[in-house]
Tab-separated table of C-alpha atoms and ligand atoms in Angstrom:
chain	number	residue	atom	x	y	z
A	1	MET	CA	0.000	0.000	0.000
A	2	GLY	CA	1.423	3.355	-1.024
A	3	VAL	CA	-0.146	5.696	1.579
A	4	GLU	CA	0.543	6.003	5.324
A	5	LEU	CA	-2.671	6.024	7.309
A	6	ALA	CA	-3.108	6.518	11.042
A	7	TYR	CA	-5.885	5.968	13.568
A	8	THR	CA	-6.765	9.597	14.307
A	9	ASP	CA	-9.753	11.118	16.129
A	10	ALA	CA	-11.294	11.917	12.742
A	11	VAL	CA	-10.921	8.269	11.674
A	12	ALA	CA	-12.423	7.111	14.979
A	13	ARG	CA	-15.440	9.395	14.474
A	14	ALA	CA	-15.880	8.385	10.821
A	15	THR	CA	-15.857	4.661	11.638
A	16	GLU	CA	-17.472	4.395	15.100
A	17	GLY	CA	-20.857	3.362	13.651
A	18	LEU	CA	-19.182	0.626	11.600
A	19	TYR	CA	-17.192	-0.640	14.571
A	20	ALA	CA	-20.336	-0.956	16.648
A	21	LYS	CA	-21.450	-3.698	14.235
A	22	VAL	CA	-18.330	-5.825	14.403
A	23	ALA	CA	-17.107	-5.045	17.935
A	24	GLY	CA	-18.254	-8.495	19.107
A	25	PHE	CA	-15.527	-10.275	17.197
A	26	ILE	CA	-12.975	-7.740	15.902
A	27	PRO	CA	-10.760	-6.676	18.844
A	28	LYS	CA	-10.186	-2.924	19.273
A	29	MET	CA	-6.451	-3.265	18.506
A	30	GLU	CA	-7.210	-4.961	15.197
A	31	TRP	CA	-9.830	-2.328	14.377
A	32	HIS	CA	-7.201	0.395	14.839
A	33	ALA	CA	-5.365	-1.110	11.861
A	34	TYR	CA	-8.507	-1.496	9.713
A	35	ALA	CA	-10.303	1.771	10.487
A	36	PRO	CA	-7.919	4.245	8.745
A	37	VAL	CA	-8.023	2.134	5.576
A	38	ILE	CA	-11.814	1.821	5.766
A	39	ALA	CA	-12.213	5.595	6.233
A	40	GLU	CA	-9.919	6.319	3.276
A	41	ILE	CA	-11.676	3.781	1.021
A	42	ASN	CA	-15.070	5.271	1.871
A	43	ARG	CA	-13.761	8.810	1.211
A	44	LEU	CA	-12.263	7.809	-2.148
A	45	LYS	CA	-15.440	6.023	-3.201
A	46	ARG	CA	-17.402	9.229	-2.782
A	47	ALA	CA	-14.721	11.346	-4.488
A	48	LYS	CA	-14.459	9.045	-7.512
A	49	GLY	CA	-18.089	7.985	-7.865
A	50	ALA	CA	-17.278	4.346	-7.201
A	51	VAL	CA	-19.330	1.560	-5.696
A	52	ILE	CA	-18.050	-1.586	-3.970
A	53	LEU	CA	-19.963	-4.796	-4.669
A	54	ALA	CA	-18.989	-7.252	-1.934
A	55	HIS	CA	-19.728	-10.965	-1.936
A	56	ASN	CA	-21.017	-12.695	1.202
A	57	TYR	CA	-17.622	-14.453	1.567
A	58	MET	CA	-15.670	-11.241	2.119
A	59	THR	CA	-14.110	-10.867	5.566
A	60	PRO	CA	-16.233	-8.839	8.037
A	61	GLU	CA	-14.082	-5.677	7.874
A	62	ILE	CA	-14.734	-5.551	4.106
A	63	PHE	CA	-18.331	-6.804	4.193
A	64	HIS	CA	-19.459	-4.429	6.956
A	65	GLY	CA	-16.811	-1.710	6.550
A	66	VAL	CA	-16.737	-0.806	2.858
A	67	GLY	CA	-19.331	-2.887	0.942
A	68	ASP	CA	-22.006	-0.622	-0.600
A	69	PHE	CA	-23.925	-3.588	-1.813
A	70	VAL	CA	-23.489	-7.088	-0.393
A	71	GLY	CA	-25.017	-10.348	-1.527
A	72	ASP	CA	-24.771	-13.588	-3.467
A	73	SER	CA	-23.618	-13.861	-7.095
A	74	LEU	CA	-27.125	-13.265	-8.441
A	75	ALA	CA	-27.739	-10.125	-6.379
A	76	LEU	CA	-24.294	-8.724	-7.260
A	77	ALA	CA	-24.897	-9.338	-10.979
A	78	ARG	CA	-28.286	-7.593	-10.748
A	79	GLU	CA	-26.725	-4.649	-8.928
A	80	ALA	CA	-23.917	-4.378	-11.498
A	81	ALA	CA	-26.574	-4.018	-14.194
A	82	ARG	CA	-28.503	-1.426	-12.165
A	83	THR	CA	-25.894	0.840	-10.588
A	84	ASP	CA	-25.313	4.408	-11.814
A	85	ALA	CA	-21.751	4.475	-10.434
A	86	LYS	CA	-18.995	5.069	-13.023
A	87	ILE	CA	-16.604	2.702	-11.282
A	88	ILE	CA	-17.373	-0.737	-9.856
A	89	VAL	CA	-14.872	-2.320	-7.475
A	90	GLN	CA	-15.634	-6.019	-7.216
A	91	ALA	CA	-14.856	-7.332	-3.759
A	92	GLY	CA	-15.164	-10.929	-4.861
A	93	VAL	CA	-13.489	-13.205	-7.383
A	94	HIS	CA	-12.570	-12.632	-11.020
A	95	PHE	CA	-15.627	-14.247	-12.632
A	96	MET	CA	-17.841	-11.885	-10.612
A	97	ALA	CA	-15.918	-8.864	-11.913
A	98	GLU	CA	-16.212	-10.208	-15.457
A	99	THR	CA	-19.959	-10.611	-15.002
A	100	SER	CA	-20.161	-6.967	-13.887
A	101	LYS	CA	-18.166	-5.868	-16.947
A	102	ILE	CA	-20.349	-7.986	-19.241
A	103	LEU	CA	-23.426	-6.218	-17.868
A	104	SER	CA	-21.851	-2.744	-17.665
A	105	PRO	CA	-19.471	-2.537	-20.622
A	106	ASP	CA	-19.185	1.261	-20.423
A	107	LYS	CA	-18.167	1.288	-16.749
A	108	THR	CA	-14.719	0.845	-15.279
A	109	VAL	CA	-14.746	-2.482	-13.431
A	110	LEU	CA	-11.858	-3.122	-11.056
A	111	ILE	CA	-10.745	-6.307	-9.311
A	112	PRO	CA	-8.349	-5.690	-6.402
A	113	SER	CA	-6.436	-8.921	-7.150
A	114	THR	CA	-6.262	-10.636	-10.535
A	115	LYS	CA	-5.209	-13.777	-8.645
A	116	ALA	CA	-8.703	-14.099	-7.108
A	117	GLY	CA	-9.784	-17.021	-9.289
A	118	CYS	CA	-12.117	-19.971	-8.722
A	119	SER	CA	-11.562	-23.730	-9.123
A	120	LEU	CA	-14.840	-23.989	-11.054
A	121	ALA	CA	-13.975	-21.206	-13.499
A	122	ALA	CA	-10.527	-22.777	-14.015
A	123	SER	CA	-11.998	-26.203	-14.823
A	124	ILE	CA	-13.429	-25.427	-18.268
A	125	THR	CA	-12.653	-23.419	-21.424
A	126	GLY	CA	-14.702	-22.158	-24.358
A	127	ALA	CA	-13.159	-24.908	-26.533
A	128	ASP	CA	-14.385	-27.552	-24.029
A	129	VAL	CA	-17.937	-26.205	-24.373
A	130	ARG	CA	-17.743	-26.255	-28.170
A	131	LEU	CA	-16.746	-29.944	-28.003
A	132	LEU	CA	-19.620	-30.715	-25.627
A	133	LYS	CA	-22.064	-29.055	-28.025
A	134	GLN	CA	-20.702	-31.160	-30.892
A	135	LYS	CA	-21.118	-34.296	-28.799
A	136	TYR	CA	-24.695	-33.463	-27.724
A	137	PRO	CA	-26.164	-31.379	-30.563
A	138	GLY	CA	-29.424	-29.545	-29.886
A	139	LEU	CA	-29.237	-29.682	-26.071
A	140	PRO	CA	-29.282	-26.343	-24.250
A	141	VAL	CA	-26.147	-25.352	-22.345
A	142	VAL	CA	-26.767	-23.975	-18.842
A	143	THR	CA	-23.619	-22.411	-17.445
A	144	TYR	CA	-22.978	-21.552	-13.819
A	145	VAL	CA	-21.823	-17.934	-13.440
A	146	ASN	CA	-18.615	-19.258	-11.842
A	147	THR	CA	-17.009	-19.378	-15.313
A	148	SER	CA	-15.019	-17.155	-17.683
A	149	ALA	CA	-16.692	-14.805	-20.178
A	150	GLU	CA	-15.470	-17.113	-22.956
A	151	VAL	CA	-17.423	-20.045	-21.483
A	152	LYS	CA	-20.519	-17.909	-20.940
A	153	ALA	CA	-20.285	-16.823	-24.592
A	154	GLU	CA	-20.668	-20.455	-25.716
A	155	SER	CA	-23.757	-20.990	-23.550
A	156	ASP	CA	-27.511	-20.590	-23.986
A	157	ILE	CA	-28.168	-19.277	-20.496
A	158	CYS	CA	-26.351	-18.719	-17.202
A	159	CYS	CA	-27.492	-19.627	-13.718
A	160	THR	CA	-26.386	-19.024	-10.157
A	161	SER	CA	-26.952	-21.249	-7.140
A	162	GLY	CA	-29.868	-18.929	-6.328
A	163	ASN	CA	-31.856	-19.645	-9.508
A	164	ALA	CA	-30.379	-22.876	-10.965
A	165	VAL	CA	-33.544	-24.988	-10.555
A	166	ARG	CA	-35.712	-22.302	-12.149
A	167	VAL	CA	-33.256	-21.767	-15.036
A	168	VAL	CA	-32.911	-25.491	-15.820
A	169	GLU	CA	-36.678	-26.038	-15.812
A	170	ALA	CA	-37.321	-22.955	-17.963
A	171	ILE	CA	-34.680	-23.696	-20.598
A	172	ALA	CA	-35.684	-27.380	-20.830
A	173	ARG	CA	-39.289	-26.243	-21.440
A	174	GLU	CA	-38.184	-23.699	-24.027
A	175	PHE	CA	-36.057	-26.248	-25.941
A	176	GLY	CA	-38.700	-28.978	-25.541
A	177	THR	CA	-36.142	-31.389	-24.033
A	178	ASP	CA	-35.850	-33.547	-20.915
A	179	THR	CA	-32.033	-33.182	-20.782
A	180	VAL	CA	-29.709	-30.173	-20.486
A	181	ILE	CA	-25.962	-29.718	-20.454
A	182	MET	CA	-25.142	-28.102	-17.110
A	183	ILE	CA	-21.546	-26.973	-16.553
A	184	PRO	CA	-19.078	-26.944	-14.890
A	185	ASP	CA	-20.070	-27.933	-11.324
A	186	LYS	CA	-20.876	-31.656	-11.192
A	187	TYR	CA	-22.331	-31.358	-7.691
A	188	LEU	CA	-24.547	-28.357	-8.366
A	189	ALA	CA	-25.764	-30.130	-11.515
A	190	ARG	CA	-26.605	-33.317	-9.594
A	191	ASN	CA	-28.262	-31.386	-6.782
A	192	VAL	CA	-30.411	-29.513	-9.305
A	193	ALA	CA	-31.292	-32.700	-11.198
A	194	ALA	CA	-32.472	-34.224	-7.910
A	195	LYS	CA	-34.931	-31.326	-7.497
A	196	THR	CA	-36.329	-31.320	-11.050
A	197	GLY	CA	-37.534	-33.848	-13.590
A	198	VAL	CA	-34.756	-32.686	-15.923
A	199	LYS	CA	-31.719	-34.885	-16.619
A	200	VAL	CA	-28.287	-33.259	-16.702
A	201	ILE	CA	-25.094	-33.915	-18.607
A	202	THR	CA	-22.374	-32.279	-16.596
A	203	TRP	CA	-18.636	-31.592	-16.341
A	204	GLU	CA	-15.968	-32.749	-13.871
A	205	GLY	CA	-15.703	-29.373	-12.110
A	206	ALA	CA	-16.039	-28.815	-8.367
A	207	CYS	CA	-15.614	-26.039	-5.844
A	208	GLU	CA	-12.427	-26.688	-3.894
A	209	VAL	CA	-14.069	-25.314	-0.737
A	210	HIS	CA	-17.433	-27.109	-0.766
A	211	GLU	CA	-16.223	-30.476	-2.091
A	212	ARG	CA	-14.280	-30.965	1.165
A	213	PHE	CA	-17.391	-31.175	3.356
A	214	THR	CA	-18.577	-34.706	4.163
A	215	ALA	CA	-21.873	-36.245	5.239
A	216	GLN	CA	-20.124	-37.678	8.320
A	217	GLU	CA	-19.108	-34.174	9.373
A	218	ILE	CA	-22.771	-33.154	9.399
A	219	ARG	CA	-23.808	-36.216	11.388
A	220	ASP	CA	-21.054	-35.314	13.869
A	221	TYR	CA	-22.464	-31.771	14.230
A	222	ARG	CA	-25.879	-33.243	14.963
A	223	THR	CA	-24.446	-35.549	17.617
A	224	ALA	CA	-22.395	-32.768	19.218
A	225	HIS	CA	-25.223	-30.183	19.061
A	226	PRO	CA	-28.652	-31.894	19.255
A	227	GLY	CA	-31.329	-29.818	17.484
A	228	ILE	CA	-28.823	-27.875	15.374
A	229	VAL	CA	-30.139	-26.629	12.002
A	230	VAL	CA	-27.840	-27.480	9.085
A	231	LEU	CA	-27.757	-25.215	6.016
A	232	ALA	CA	-25.644	-26.251	3.014
A	233	HIS	CA	-24.550	-24.631	-0.222
A	234	PRO	CA	-25.564	-26.621	-3.352
A	235	GLU	CA	-21.902	-26.755	-4.466
A	236	CYS	CA	-21.521	-29.426	-1.729
A	237	PRO	CA	-21.619	-33.096	-2.774
A	238	PRO	CA	-25.195	-34.523	-2.971
A	239	GLU	CA	-24.690	-36.758	0.074
A	240	VAL	CA	-23.871	-33.634	2.120
A	241	VAL	CA	-26.928	-31.778	0.797
A	242	ALA	CA	-29.031	-34.850	1.630
A	243	GLU	CA	-27.961	-34.591	5.301
A	244	ALA	CA	-28.813	-30.863	5.504
A	245	ASP	CA	-32.117	-29.299	6.578
A	246	PHE	CA	-31.935	-26.767	3.761
A	247	ALA	CA	-29.727	-26.106	0.730
A	248	GLY	CA	-29.494	-22.796	-1.063
A	249	SER	CA	-27.281	-19.972	-2.267
A	250	THR	CA	-25.412	-17.843	0.235
A	251	ALA	CA	-28.296	-15.343	0.178
A	252	ALA	CA	-30.888	-18.116	0.603
A	253	MET	CA	-29.014	-19.391	3.675
A	254	ILE	CA	-29.001	-15.898	5.171
A	255	ASN	CA	-32.734	-15.541	4.484
A	256	TYR	CA	-33.344	-18.914	6.139
A	257	VAL	CA	-31.689	-17.686	9.335
A	258	GLY	CA	-33.709	-14.445	9.195
A	259	ASP	CA	-37.016	-16.233	8.600
A	260	HIS	CA	-36.604	-19.130	11.040
A	261	LYS	CA	-34.261	-17.671	13.707
A	262	PRO	CA	-32.951	-21.140	14.687
A	263	ARG	CA	-31.470	-21.374	18.181
A	264	ARG	CA	-28.291	-22.929	16.796
A	265	VAL	CA	-27.195	-23.222	13.174
A	266	VAL	CA	-24.256	-24.400	11.086
A	267	MET	CA	-23.640	-23.054	7.583
A	268	ILE	CA	-21.861	-25.609	5.419
A	269	THR	CA	-20.007	-23.094	3.308
A	270	GLU	CA	-17.072	-20.665	3.325
A	271	CYS	CA	-15.691	-19.366	6.681
A	272	SER	CA	-16.642	-15.715	6.510
A	273	MET	CA	-20.354	-16.284	5.959
A	274	SER	CA	-21.145	-17.069	9.585
A	275	ASP	CA	-19.070	-14.131	10.830
A	276	ASN	CA	-20.958	-11.730	8.552
A	277	VAL	CA	-24.422	-13.104	9.282
A	278	ALA	CA	-23.869	-13.468	13.045
A	279	VAL	CA	-23.607	-9.669	13.280
A	280	GLU	CA	-27.284	-9.342	12.317
A	281	TYR	CA	-28.532	-12.216	14.503
A	282	PRO	CA	-26.954	-12.007	17.964
A	283	ASP	CA	-29.533	-14.445	19.415
A	284	VAL	CA	-28.617	-17.242	17.008
A	285	ASP	CA	-25.703	-19.463	18.016
A	286	PHE	CA	-23.491	-20.112	14.964
A	287	VAL	CA	-21.304	-23.208	14.953
A	288	ARG	CA	-18.526	-22.189	12.561
A	289	PRO	CA	-16.727	-24.763	10.441
A	290	CYS	CA	-13.894	-23.112	8.588
A	291	ASN	CA	-13.299	-24.060	4.983
A	292	LEU	CA	-11.597	-21.031	3.552
A	293	CYS	CA	-11.715	-19.919	-0.091
A	294	PRO	CA	-8.130	-18.845	-0.836
A	295	HIS	CA	-9.328	-16.883	-3.867
A	296	MET	CA	-11.859	-14.792	-1.970
A	297	LYS	CA	-9.261	-14.175	0.727
A	298	ARG	CA	-6.918	-12.488	-1.782
A	299	ILE	CA	-9.213	-9.472	-1.557
A	300	THR	CA	-8.051	-7.340	1.381
A	301	LEU	CA	-8.665	-3.764	2.534
A	302	PRO	CA	-5.196	-2.539	1.386
A	303	LYS	CA	-5.783	-4.067	-2.061
A	304	ILE	CA	-9.204	-2.428	-2.324
A	305	LEU	CA	-7.620	0.888	-1.389
A	306	ASP	CA	-4.894	0.490	-4.044
A	307	SER	CA	-7.556	-0.433	-6.533
A	308	LEU	CA	-9.368	2.856	-5.909
A	309	ILE	CA	-6.240	5.004	-5.832
A	310	TYR	CA	-4.624	3.618	-8.996
A	311	LEU	CA	-7.794	2.358	-10.749
A	312	ARG	CA	-6.433	-1.174	-11.059
A	313	GLU	CA	-6.748	-3.946	-12.075
A	314	GLU	CA	-9.171	-3.022	-14.780
A	315	VAL	CA	-11.222	-5.905	-16.156
A	316	THR	CA	-11.373	-6.024	-19.949
A	317	ILE	CA	-13.167	-8.510	-22.195
A	318	ASP	CA	-12.969	-8.885	-25.966
A	319	PRO	CA	-16.135	-7.039	-27.119
A	320	MET	CA	-17.216	-9.913	-29.411
A	321	ILE	CA	-16.998	-12.398	-26.508
A	322	ALA	CA	-18.624	-9.939	-24.094
A	323	GLU	CA	-21.570	-9.430	-26.455
A	324	ARG	CA	-22.265	-13.188	-26.707
A	325	ALA	CA	-21.719	-13.700	-22.968
A	326	ARG	CA	-24.145	-10.834	-22.218
A	327	ARG	CA	-26.955	-12.694	-24.000
A	328	SER	CA	-26.538	-15.678	-21.638
A	329	VAL	CA	-26.335	-13.540	-18.490
A	330	GLU	CA	-29.246	-11.280	-19.478
A	331	ARG	CA	-31.395	-14.255	-20.429
A	332	MET	CA	-30.911	-15.463	-16.847
A	333	ILE	CA	-31.576	-12.043	-15.279
A	334	ASN	CA	-34.698	-11.496	-17.396
A	335	LEU	CA	-36.192	-14.908	-16.596
A	336	LYS	CA	-39.707	-14.240	-15.356
A	337	ASN	CA	-40.779	-17.312	-13.403
B	401	13P	P1	-23.465	-17.719	-4.241
B	401	13P	O1	-23.968	-17.307	-5.586
B	401	13P	O2	-24.378	-18.648	-3.525
B	401	13P	O3	-23.153	-16.506	-3.426
B	401	13P	O4	-22.134	-18.572	-4.418
B	401	13P	C1	-20.983	-18.074	-5.016
B	401	13P	C2	-19.845	-18.925	-4.757
B	401	13P	O5	-18.767	-18.730	-5.254
B	401	13P	C3	-20.051	-20.035	-3.851
B	401	13P	O6	-18.905	-20.726	-3.673
B	402	SF4	FE1	-14.995	-20.680	-6.494
B	402	SF4	FE2	-15.540	-22.255	-4.442
B	402	SF4	FE3	-14.162	-20.044	-4.012
B	402	SF4	FE4	-16.788	-19.927	-4.624
B	402	SF4	S1	-15.877	-20.797	-2.777
B	402	SF4	S2	-15.147	-18.680	-5.489
B	402	SF4	S3	-16.960	-21.645	-6.040
B	402	SF4	S4	-13.489	-21.804	-5.252
């Protein structure tokens, strides 16, 4: 980081409301390091007309300190399409920033670390999709947003974990088929197939965070904490989802906690989720397994600050690819039912 920042009285005043939210689990000493950076990021955002879209897996100092809009992949994509800001800083991974650029080609989209990838996005290329289409001609291709723009460009429609069932059913109806190609997450595809009458041809991709959870781990939570409510992300293997009380996107899990206010809950997903959600629900006891996404964790406050100061790293996409990818993403966003 190029600028020296100190914890002054002005910084304390500017951030005291934010600290009140996270005081339960960020010690004061640690906050003294975060607060000057948070204050400077929030000042620069206003000065430059920038907005920070932060995914639910960001660490609490980012999620609660500088995120203007927080949510799951679907909500962030919708917000990218809607925002009037000239600059979007994506506090998330690279495919999320690409999705924002696809939807807002005239805006400057910045990703604080180009190394913030995703094992799913890395598992498949545009050429792989072209081969799949040759092998299964006429079948619609449903592509998870956790992919590159090039892969989205080869697809008929995108989906997120928040709308995958709806997307698969709608596109199968539209194509008059009982089978779709659903890439690249083999577990999401199987979990969706189990909830619909639609058959899926999938790809050998998996999320390196969610594939590590096991059904035994969930049974152990139930033994250790009788009555615990288990929420799982649909990127988990099907046998893990089968052991859970509810499976849904990161936003759907948060809504579940808000709607049901369980006494004790465990979220079978990335580490930071429980920390972020616990702030809003002090009466719910969160058991916190920690499977960390190394890609998400490359996004830090100092990197976000650098991103705003130097306007880097700017996300660019070949306009021909972006145009074709936009059709798949917009088809998903515009889906009515
Ligand atoms: P959500 O769309 O549920 O937020 O998931 C994104 C993701 O990367 C999960 O690993
Ligand atoms: Fe990709 Fe998994 Fe990380 Fe989400 S948690 S960004 S799916 S590696």
